[in-house]
């Protein structure tokens, strides 16, 4: 993967994780957590997607440095 693309995927993943953390701490998520015991699905998918994108971006950066 190209180094610039890997960096963009990593930055996007970090940004999505930040949005996911903010969504988990939102009032809507607090209400969902009160009734269901878990934060909203949207917040969880944002966190999972952010982590996956960050790992892919980091792997691409590490691979492009080695080869």
Tab-separated table of C-alpha atoms in Angstrom:
chain	number	residue	atom	x	y	z
A	1	UNK	CA	0.000	0.000	0.000
A	2	UNK	CA	1.232	3.485	-0.774
A	3	UNK	CA	2.662	5.387	2.210
A	4	UNK	CA	0.328	8.375	1.697
A	5	UNK	CA	-2.729	6.130	1.497
A	6	UNK	CA	-1.648	4.266	4.629
A	7	UNK	CA	-1.197	7.543	6.478
A	8	UNK	CA	-4.637	8.738	5.357
A	9	UNK	CA	-6.272	5.468	6.472
A	10	UNK	CA	-4.510	5.710	9.843
A	11	UNK	CA	-5.586	9.329	10.339
A	12	UNK	CA	-9.147	8.510	9.295
A	13	UNK	CA	-9.249	5.588	11.700
A	14	UNK	CA	-8.086	7.754	14.580
A	15	UNK	CA	-10.692	10.368	13.689
A	16	UNK	CA	-13.489	7.773	13.579
A	17	UNK	CA	-12.350	6.405	16.960
A	18	UNK	CA	-12.551	9.911	18.436
A	19	UNK	CA	-16.077	10.310	17.062
A	20	UNK	CA	-16.959	6.894	18.493
A	21	UNK	CA	-15.686	7.847	21.943
A	22	UNK	CA	-17.707	11.056	21.797
A	23	UNK	CA	-20.781	9.080	20.715
A	24	UNK	CA	-20.381	6.671	23.631
A	25	UNK	CA	-20.320	9.623	26.039
A	26	UNK	CA	-23.405	11.243	24.471
A	27	UNK	CA	-26.814	11.608	26.102
A	28	UNK	CA	-28.419	9.212	23.605
A	29	UNK	CA	-25.886	6.555	24.455
A	30	UNK	CA	-26.452	7.152	28.178
A	31	UNK	CA	-30.188	6.576	27.693
A	32	UNK	CA	-29.518	3.431	25.670
A	33	UNK	CA	-27.101	2.204	28.324
A	34	UNK	CA	-29.734	2.826	31.034
A	35	UNK	CA	-32.339	0.668	29.275
A	36	UNK	CA	-30.194	-1.971	27.559
A	37	UNK	CA	-26.957	-1.956	29.538
A	38	UNK	CA	-24.914	-1.207	26.396
A	39	UNK	CA	-24.078	1.926	24.405
A	40	UNK	CA	-25.706	2.505	21.019
A	41	UNK	CA	-24.791	0.277	18.076
A	42	UNK	CA	-23.633	3.308	16.084
A	43	UNK	CA	-21.073	4.227	18.731
A	44	UNK	CA	-19.759	0.677	18.915
A	45	UNK	CA	-19.467	0.362	15.117
A	46	UNK	CA	-17.586	3.656	14.991
A	47	UNK	CA	-15.099	2.399	17.570
A	48	UNK	CA	-14.640	-0.960	15.861
A	49	UNK	CA	-14.306	0.628	12.420
A	50	UNK	CA	-11.816	3.163	13.732
A	51	UNK	CA	-9.658	0.487	15.319
A	52	UNK	CA	-9.717	-1.665	12.167
A	53	UNK	CA	-8.848	1.289	9.911
A	54	UNK	CA	-6.057	2.370	12.252
A	55	UNK	CA	-4.541	-1.110	12.322
A	56	UNK	CA	-4.704	-1.365	8.519
A	57	UNK	CA	-3.106	2.066	8.125
A	58	UNK	CA	-0.386	1.292	10.644
A	59	UNK	CA	0.351	-2.058	9.008
A	60	UNK	CA	0.621	-0.343	5.627
A	61	UNK	CA	3.048	2.229	7.030
A	62	UNK	CA	5.199	-0.404	8.696
A	63	UNK	CA	5.258	-2.575	5.588
A	64	UNK	CA	6.197	0.330	3.297
A	65	UNK	CA	9.146	1.266	5.566
A	66	UNK	CA	10.549	-2.258	5.505
A	67	UNK	CA	10.295	-2.830	1.767
